[in-house]
Short mmCIF file of C-alpha atoms in Angstrom, two decimals:
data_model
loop_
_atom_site.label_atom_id
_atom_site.label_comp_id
_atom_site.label_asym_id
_atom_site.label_seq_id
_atom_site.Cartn_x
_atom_site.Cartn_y
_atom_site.Cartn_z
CA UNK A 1 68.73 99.43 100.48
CA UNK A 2 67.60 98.99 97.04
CA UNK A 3 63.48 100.64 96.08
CA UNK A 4 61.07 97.44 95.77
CA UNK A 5 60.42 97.37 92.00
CA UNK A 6 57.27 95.17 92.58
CA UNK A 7 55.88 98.49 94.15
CA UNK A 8 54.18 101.48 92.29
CA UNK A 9 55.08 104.54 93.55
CA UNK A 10 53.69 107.59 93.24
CA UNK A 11 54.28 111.61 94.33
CA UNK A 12 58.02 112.65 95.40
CA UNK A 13 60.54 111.08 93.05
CA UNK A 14 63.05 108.77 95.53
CA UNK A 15 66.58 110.51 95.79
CA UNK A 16 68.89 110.55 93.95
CA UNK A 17 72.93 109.13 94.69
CA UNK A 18 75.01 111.61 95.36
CA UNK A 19 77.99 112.75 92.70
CA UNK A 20 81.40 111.27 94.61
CA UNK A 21 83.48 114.65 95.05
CA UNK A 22 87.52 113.98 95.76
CA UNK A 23 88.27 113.89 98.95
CA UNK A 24 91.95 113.78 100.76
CA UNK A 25 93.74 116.12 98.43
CA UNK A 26 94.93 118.91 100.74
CA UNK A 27 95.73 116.29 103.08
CA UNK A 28 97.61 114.02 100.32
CA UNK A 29 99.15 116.88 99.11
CA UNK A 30 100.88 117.95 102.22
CA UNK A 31 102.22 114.51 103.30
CA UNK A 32 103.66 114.43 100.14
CA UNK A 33 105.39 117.43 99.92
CA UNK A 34 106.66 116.83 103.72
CA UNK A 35 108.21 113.33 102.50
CA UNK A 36 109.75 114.86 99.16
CA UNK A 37 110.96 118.49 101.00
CA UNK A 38 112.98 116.44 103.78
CA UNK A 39 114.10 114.20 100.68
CA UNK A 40 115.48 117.51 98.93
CA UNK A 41 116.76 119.01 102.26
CA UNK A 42 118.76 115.49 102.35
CA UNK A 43 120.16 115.28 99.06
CA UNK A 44 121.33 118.92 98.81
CA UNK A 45 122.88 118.59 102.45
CA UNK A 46 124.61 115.40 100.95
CA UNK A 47 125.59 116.99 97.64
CA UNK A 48 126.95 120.25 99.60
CA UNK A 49 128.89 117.78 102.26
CA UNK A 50 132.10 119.23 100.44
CA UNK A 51 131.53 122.58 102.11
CA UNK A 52 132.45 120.28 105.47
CA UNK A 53 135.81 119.32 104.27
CA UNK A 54 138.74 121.07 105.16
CA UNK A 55 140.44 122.28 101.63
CA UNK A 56 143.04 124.98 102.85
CA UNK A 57 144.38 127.79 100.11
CA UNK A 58 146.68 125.07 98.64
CA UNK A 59 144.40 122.39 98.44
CA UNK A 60 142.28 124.75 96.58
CA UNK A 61 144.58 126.15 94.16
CA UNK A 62 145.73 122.15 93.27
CA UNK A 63 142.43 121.59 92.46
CA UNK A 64 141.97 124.52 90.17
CA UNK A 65 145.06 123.33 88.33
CA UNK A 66 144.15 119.90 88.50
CA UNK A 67 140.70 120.93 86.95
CA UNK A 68 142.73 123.01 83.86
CA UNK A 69 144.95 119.50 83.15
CA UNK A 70 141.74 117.60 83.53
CA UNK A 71 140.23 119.33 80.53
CA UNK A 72 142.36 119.22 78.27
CA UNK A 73 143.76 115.22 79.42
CA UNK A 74 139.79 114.45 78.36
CA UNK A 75 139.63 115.93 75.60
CA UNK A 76 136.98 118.14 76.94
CA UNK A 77 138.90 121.50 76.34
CA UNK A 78 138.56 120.97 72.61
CA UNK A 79 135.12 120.38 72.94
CA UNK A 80 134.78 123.96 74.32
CA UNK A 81 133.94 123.26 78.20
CA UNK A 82 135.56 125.51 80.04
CA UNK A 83 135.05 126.37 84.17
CA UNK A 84 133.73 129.73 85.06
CA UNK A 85 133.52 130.51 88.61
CA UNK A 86 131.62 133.31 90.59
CA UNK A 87 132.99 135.71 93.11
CA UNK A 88 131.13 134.39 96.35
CA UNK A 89 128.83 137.29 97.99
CA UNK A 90 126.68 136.78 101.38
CA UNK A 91 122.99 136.12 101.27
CA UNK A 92 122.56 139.37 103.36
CA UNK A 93 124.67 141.81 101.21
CA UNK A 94 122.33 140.25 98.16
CA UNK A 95 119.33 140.95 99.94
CA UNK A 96 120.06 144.65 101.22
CA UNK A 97 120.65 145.59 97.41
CA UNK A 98 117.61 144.08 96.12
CA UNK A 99 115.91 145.83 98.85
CA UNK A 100 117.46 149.19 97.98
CA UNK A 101 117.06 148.88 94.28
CA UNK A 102 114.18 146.93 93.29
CA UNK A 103 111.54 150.01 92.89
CA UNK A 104 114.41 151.67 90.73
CA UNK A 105 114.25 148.59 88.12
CA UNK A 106 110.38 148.63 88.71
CA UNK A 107 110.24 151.95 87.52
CA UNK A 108 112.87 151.73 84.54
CA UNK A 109 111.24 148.29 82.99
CA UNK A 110 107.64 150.23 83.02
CA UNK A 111 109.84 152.82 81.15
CA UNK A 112 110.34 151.01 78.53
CA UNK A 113 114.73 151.64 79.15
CA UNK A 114 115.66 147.92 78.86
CA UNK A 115 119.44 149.04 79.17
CA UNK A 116 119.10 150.54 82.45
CA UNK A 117 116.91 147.92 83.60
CA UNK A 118 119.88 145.44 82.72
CA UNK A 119 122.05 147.77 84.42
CA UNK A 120 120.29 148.00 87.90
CA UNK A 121 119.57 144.41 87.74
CA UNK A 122 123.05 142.97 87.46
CA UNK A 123 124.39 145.39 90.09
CA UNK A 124 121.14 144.69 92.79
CA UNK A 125 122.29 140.82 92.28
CA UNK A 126 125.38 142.06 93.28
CA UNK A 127 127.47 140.57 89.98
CA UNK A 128 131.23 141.30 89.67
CA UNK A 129 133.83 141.81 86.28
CA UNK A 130 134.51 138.37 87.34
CA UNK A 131 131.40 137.24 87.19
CA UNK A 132 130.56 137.88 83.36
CA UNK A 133 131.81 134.68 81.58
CA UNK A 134 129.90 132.12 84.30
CA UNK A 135 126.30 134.61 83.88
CA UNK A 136 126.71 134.82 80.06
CA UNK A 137 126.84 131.20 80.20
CA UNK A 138 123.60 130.56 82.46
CA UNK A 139 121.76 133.41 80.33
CA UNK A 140 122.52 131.57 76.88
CA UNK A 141 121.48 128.12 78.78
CA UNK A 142 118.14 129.93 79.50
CA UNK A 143 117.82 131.79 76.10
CA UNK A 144 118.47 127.93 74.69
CA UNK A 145 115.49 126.55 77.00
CA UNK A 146 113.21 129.50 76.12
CA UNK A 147 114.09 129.17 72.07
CA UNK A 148 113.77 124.65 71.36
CA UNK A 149 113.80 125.16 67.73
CA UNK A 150 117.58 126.74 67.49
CA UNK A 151 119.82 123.73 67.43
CA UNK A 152 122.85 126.11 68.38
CA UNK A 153 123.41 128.16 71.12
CA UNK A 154 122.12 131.92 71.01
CA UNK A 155 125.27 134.04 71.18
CA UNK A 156 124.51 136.22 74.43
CA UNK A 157 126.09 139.36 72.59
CA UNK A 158 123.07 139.38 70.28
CA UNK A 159 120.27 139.28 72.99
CA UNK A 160 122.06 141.68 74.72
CA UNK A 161 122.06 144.00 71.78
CA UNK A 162 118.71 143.10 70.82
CA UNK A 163 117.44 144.04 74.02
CA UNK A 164 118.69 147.71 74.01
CA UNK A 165 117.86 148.43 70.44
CA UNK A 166 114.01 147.15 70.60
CA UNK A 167 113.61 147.14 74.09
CA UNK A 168 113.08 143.08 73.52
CA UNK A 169 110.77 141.84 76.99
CA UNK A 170 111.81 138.77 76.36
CA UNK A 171 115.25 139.51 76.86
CA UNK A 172 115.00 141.13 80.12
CA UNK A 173 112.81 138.20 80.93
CA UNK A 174 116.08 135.79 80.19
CA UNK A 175 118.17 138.17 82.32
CA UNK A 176 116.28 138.22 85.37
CA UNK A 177 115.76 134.49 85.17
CA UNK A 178 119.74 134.10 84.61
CA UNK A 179 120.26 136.09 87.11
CA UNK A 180 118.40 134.58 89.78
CA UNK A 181 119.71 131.56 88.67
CA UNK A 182 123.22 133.14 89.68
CA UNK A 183 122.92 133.40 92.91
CA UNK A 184 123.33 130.01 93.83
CA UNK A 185 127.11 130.17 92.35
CA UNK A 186 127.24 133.15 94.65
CA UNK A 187 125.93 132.17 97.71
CA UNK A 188 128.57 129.04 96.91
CA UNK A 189 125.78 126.16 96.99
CA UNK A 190 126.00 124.31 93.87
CA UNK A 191 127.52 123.88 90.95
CA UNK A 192 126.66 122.52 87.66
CA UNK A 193 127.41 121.47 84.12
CA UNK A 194 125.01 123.69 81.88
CA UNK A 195 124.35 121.86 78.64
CA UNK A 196 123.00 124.69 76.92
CA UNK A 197 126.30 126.65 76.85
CA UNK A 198 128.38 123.46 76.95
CA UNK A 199 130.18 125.47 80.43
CA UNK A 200 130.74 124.19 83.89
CA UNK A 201 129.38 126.95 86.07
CA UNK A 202 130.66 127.07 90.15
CA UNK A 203 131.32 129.23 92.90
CA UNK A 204 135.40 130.31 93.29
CA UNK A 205 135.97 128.99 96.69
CA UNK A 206 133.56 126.41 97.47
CA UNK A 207 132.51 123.09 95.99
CA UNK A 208 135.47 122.44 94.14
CA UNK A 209 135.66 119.07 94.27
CA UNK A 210 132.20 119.10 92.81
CA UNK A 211 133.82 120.23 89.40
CA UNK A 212 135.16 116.68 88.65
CA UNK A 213 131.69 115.45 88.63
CA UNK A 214 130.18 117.93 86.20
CA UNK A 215 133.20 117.41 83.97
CA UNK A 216 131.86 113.86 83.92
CA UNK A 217 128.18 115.73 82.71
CA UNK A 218 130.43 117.00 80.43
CA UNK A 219 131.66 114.14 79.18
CA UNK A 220 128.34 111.99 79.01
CA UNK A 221 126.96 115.15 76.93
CA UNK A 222 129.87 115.66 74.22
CA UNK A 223 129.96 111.78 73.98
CA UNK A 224 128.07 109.25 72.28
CA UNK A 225 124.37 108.91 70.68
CA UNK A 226 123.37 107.05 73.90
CA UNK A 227 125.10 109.69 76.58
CA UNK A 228 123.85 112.51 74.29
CA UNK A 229 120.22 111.06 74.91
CA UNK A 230 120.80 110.07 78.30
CA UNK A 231 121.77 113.61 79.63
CA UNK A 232 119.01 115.25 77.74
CA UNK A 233 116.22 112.95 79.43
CA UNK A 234 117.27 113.97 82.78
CA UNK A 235 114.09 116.89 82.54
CA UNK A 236 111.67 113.82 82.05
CA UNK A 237 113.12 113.52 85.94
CA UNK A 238 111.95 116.73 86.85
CA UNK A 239 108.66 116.90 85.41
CA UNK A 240 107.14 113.66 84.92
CA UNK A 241 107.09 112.51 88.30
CA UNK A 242 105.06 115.79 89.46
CA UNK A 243 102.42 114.26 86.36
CA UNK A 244 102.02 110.97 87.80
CA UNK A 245 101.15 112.46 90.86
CA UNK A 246 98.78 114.75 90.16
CA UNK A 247 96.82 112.11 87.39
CA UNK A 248 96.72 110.05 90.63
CA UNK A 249 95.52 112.36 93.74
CA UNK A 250 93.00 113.45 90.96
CA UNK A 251 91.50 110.30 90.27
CA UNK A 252 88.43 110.01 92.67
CA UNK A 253 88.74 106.01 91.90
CA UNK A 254 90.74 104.20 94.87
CA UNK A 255 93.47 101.95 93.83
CA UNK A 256 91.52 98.84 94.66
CA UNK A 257 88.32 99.61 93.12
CA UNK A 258 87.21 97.28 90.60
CA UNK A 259 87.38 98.21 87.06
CA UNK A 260 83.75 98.88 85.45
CA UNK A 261 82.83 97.19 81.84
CA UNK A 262 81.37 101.18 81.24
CA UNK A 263 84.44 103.01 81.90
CA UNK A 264 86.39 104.82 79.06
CA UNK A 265 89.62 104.19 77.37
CA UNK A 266 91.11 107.78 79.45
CA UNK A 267 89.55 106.27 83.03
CA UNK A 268 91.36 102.93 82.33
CA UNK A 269 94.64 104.63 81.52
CA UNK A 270 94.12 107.45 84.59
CA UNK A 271 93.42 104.08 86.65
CA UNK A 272 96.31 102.27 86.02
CA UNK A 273 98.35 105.31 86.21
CA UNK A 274 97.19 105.31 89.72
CA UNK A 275 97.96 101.53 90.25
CA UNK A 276 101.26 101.67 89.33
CA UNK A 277 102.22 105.44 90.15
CA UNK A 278 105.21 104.17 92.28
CA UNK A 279 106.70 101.93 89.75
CA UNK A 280 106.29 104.65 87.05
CA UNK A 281 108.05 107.39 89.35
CA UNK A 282 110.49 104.54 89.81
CA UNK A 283 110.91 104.34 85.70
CA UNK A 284 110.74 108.43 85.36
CA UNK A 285 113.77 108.74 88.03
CA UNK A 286 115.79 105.96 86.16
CA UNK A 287 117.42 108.10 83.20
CA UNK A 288 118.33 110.94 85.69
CA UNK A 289 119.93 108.21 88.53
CA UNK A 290 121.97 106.05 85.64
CA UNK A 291 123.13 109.54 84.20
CA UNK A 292 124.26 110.69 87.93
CA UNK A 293 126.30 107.79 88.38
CA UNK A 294 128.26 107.40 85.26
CA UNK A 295 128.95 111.09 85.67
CA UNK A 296 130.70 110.20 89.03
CA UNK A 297 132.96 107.18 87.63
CA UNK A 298 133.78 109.32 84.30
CA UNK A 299 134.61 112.83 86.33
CA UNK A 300 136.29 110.44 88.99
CA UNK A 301 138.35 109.16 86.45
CA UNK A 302 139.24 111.87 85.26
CA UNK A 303 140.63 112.67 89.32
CA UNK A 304 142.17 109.45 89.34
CA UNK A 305 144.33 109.89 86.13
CA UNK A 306 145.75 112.88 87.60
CA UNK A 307 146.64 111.39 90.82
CA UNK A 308 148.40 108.16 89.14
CA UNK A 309 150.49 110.83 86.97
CA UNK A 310 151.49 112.77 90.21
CA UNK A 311 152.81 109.39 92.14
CA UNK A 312 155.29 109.60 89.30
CA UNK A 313 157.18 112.51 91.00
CA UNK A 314 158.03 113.04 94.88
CA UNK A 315 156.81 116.84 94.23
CA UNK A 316 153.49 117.05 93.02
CA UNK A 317 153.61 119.79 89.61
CA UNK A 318 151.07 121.88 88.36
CA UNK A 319 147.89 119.51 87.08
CA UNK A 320 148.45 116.53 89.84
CA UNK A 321 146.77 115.80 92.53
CA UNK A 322 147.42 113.95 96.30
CA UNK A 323 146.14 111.55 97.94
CA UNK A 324 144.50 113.20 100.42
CA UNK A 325 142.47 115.44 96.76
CA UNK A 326 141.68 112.20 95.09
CA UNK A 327 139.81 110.95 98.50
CA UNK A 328 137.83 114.23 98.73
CA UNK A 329 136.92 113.88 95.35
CA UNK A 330 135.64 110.31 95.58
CA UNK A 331 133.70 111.06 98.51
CA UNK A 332 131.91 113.83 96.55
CA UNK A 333 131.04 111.71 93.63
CA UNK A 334 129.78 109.14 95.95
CA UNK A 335 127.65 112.07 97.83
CA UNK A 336 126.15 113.48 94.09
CA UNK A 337 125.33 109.86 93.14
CA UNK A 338 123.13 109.56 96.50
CA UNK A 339 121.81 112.57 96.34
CA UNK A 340 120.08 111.82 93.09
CA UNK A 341 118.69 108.15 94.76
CA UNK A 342 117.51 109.87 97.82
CA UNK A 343 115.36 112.48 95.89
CA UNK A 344 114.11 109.57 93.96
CA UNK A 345 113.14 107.53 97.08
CA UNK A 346 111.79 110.31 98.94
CA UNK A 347 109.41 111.62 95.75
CA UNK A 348 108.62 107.58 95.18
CA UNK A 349 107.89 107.20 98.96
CA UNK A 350 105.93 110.24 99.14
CA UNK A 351 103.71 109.73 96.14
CA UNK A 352 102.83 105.97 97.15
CA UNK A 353 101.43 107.63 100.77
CA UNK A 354 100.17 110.37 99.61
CA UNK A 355 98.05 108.10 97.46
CA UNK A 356 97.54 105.44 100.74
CA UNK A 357 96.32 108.60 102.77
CA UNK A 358 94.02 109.84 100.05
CA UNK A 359 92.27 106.38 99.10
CA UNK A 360 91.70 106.31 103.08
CA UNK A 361 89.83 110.07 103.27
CA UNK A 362 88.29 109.30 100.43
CA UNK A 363 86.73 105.93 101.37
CA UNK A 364 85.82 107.08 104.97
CA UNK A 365 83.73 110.25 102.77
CA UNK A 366 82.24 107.49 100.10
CA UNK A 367 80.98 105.58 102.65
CA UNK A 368 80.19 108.56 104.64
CA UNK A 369 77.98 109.50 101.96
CA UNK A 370 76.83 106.16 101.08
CA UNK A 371 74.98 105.94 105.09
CA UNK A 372 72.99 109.34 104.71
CA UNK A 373 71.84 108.30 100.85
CA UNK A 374 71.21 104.55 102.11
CA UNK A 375 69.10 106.54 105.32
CA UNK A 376 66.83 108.58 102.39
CA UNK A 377 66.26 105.50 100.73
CA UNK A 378 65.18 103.93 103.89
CA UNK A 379 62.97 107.10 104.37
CA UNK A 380 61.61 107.31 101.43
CA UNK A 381 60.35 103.51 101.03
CA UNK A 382 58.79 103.83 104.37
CA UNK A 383 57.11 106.82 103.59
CA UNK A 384 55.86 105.28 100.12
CA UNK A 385 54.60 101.63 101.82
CA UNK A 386 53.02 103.25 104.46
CA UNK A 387 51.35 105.61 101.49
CA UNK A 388 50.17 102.29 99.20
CA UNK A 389 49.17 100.76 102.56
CA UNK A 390 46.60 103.61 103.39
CA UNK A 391 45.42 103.46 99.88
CA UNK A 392 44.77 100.08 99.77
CA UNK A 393 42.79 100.13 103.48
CA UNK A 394 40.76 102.57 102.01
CA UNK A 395 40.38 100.69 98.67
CA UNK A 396 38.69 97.81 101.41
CA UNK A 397 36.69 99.75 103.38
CA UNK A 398 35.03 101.76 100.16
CA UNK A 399 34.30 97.98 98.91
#
């Protein structure tokens, strides 16, 4: 109820309208990251479906050969890829040793001794001889990440040395992010082409069908303009979508409010943001899917070649594969193609509800809010007639 502007009143001031506060966040929030978690639970059950298939000793060592001849057949081996694998470890035997040592690196980084820092560190993540080609290729990835302006790679020698000469934090900082990063080559649950160091990084027993798809990362990557620009987007994947999302929970507007002639060139843009969240996720998720699936048909290829040269012989040689390979193989590129779509669907789902849930709570508050203000309104012009009206009956009667 509006004051009656024909009416002069005087004495309390009527009340004022509330400031809207957002509403629904926690809520919003939640559902969200329940709908994008069981996407992510999902896609890496999906990506890791290899672990399910039966790939005895021999199957494995094919592979491994196969992998060798499918380097160098793509031209990919002159381009410096190579596979480093990591000695697999149990998530238990990791855990007792970081237990054990942790207070011992504590005390040796507040030291200042970098060097024996590095030392405890590497042997609390429990990382073998064998192990020292795949982690010098995740640390110069991260040292690459960390360092945007160097166009080449960081040669891993140099931090190292760098590190125990100067006692450099940010070294040790690049360490213990590589070699967290390790442990999921350890613990044999992924693998993954590492643009930084131009290396395929995977664990030594599992997942190695997996390889043939980041050889196809590897390919998109050492290829043309267009591939080179496709693989690097893939972060926009990671990040942007997580941007959209919060611009949107954060905008107290609802997405079918009405747009004011007042409102401001940043409100406008937050708005339509908002409006069209899903479609944007949609658009942010696009670079990352295309690049997922050309990886599959250019590493399965790569498979495929070797199995057409092995049909050639009754015995299969060093470098081919069988029939029974090349089927495992395709049913792993097929599995890291839809792992990418069903993170994509589940962060797309779970934004557009999230944002449902949160125009809901927050309309139910505005309107909440809107009743009590309405009811001191009501109060107040009651209390302000019935004030005039006294004043004017004792205007008569004086008269």
């Amino acid at each position: 109820m509006q004051v009656n502007s024909t009416i002069s009143f005087t004495g309390k001031k009527p009340p004022k309208k509330p400031k809207t506060q957002n509403r629904g966040l926690v809520a919003a929030g939640y559902l969200s990251s329940i709908i994008t978690g069981a996407a992510t639970r999902a896609a890496t059950a999906v990506n890791n479906g290899e672990k399910k298939m039966k790939l005895d000793y021999a199957d494995t060592i094919q592979i491994k050969k196969g992998i060798q001849e499918g380097l160098k057949n793509s031209g990919l081996y002159d381009k410096g890829v190579r596979v480093y694998r990591m000695q697999e470890v149990s998530p238990q035997a990791v855990a007792q040793k970081m237990a054990s040592e942790m207070q011992d690196l504590v005390y040796a980084e507040m030291r200042g001794d970098t060097q024996s820092a590095k030392a405890i560190l590497e042997d609390m993540y429990c990382y073998s001889n064998k192990d020292k080609k795949a982690l010098n290729a995740i640390k110069d990835t991260v040292d690459v990440f960390f360092n945007r302006k160097h166009k080449t790679n960081i040669p891993v020698n140099e931090v190292l040395q760098e590190a125990q000469d100067g006692g450099n934090t940010k070294s040790f900082f690049v360490d213990f992010i590589a070699n967290a990063a390790g442990l999921k080559y350890k613990f044999g649950v992924g693998a993954d082409y590492l643009p930084g160091s131009n290396k395929i990084v995977a664990p030594d027993k599992s997942l190695q069908t997996s390889i043939f798809h980041e050889m196809g990362h590897a390919l998109n990557n050492n290829g043309s303009v267009f591939m080179k620009a496709l693989q690097k987007s893939k972060p926009v994947a990671q990040f942007l979508p997580g941007i959209i999302f919060a611009v949107s929970l954060l905008n107290k507007r609802k997405v079918d409010d009405e747009q004011l002639p007042t409102d401001s060139k940043l409100q406008r843009l937050k708005d339509g943001v908002k409006r069209n969240a899903g479609k944007l996720t949609a658009l942010a998720f696009a670079p990352m899917i295309l690049e997922e699936g050309i990886a599959s048909v250019r590493g399965g290829k790569i498979a495929e070649d070797l199995f057409k040269k092995g049909k050639l012989s009754l015995i299969f040689e060093d470098g081919k594969l069988s029939k029974e390979i090349i089927n495992k193989v395709r049913l792993t590129n097929v599995n890291k193609f839809a792992g990418s779509v069903l993170i994509a669907a589940g962060t797309i789902l779970g934004t557009k509800l999230a944002i449902k849930v949160k125009d809901k709570l927050q309309a139910k508050y505005e309107t909440k809010q809107d009743a009590k203000y309405q009811a001191k309104l009501e109060k107040y012009n009651q209390k302000m007639l019935a004030k005039e009206a006294k004043k004017a009956q004792k205007t008569t009667m004086q008269a």
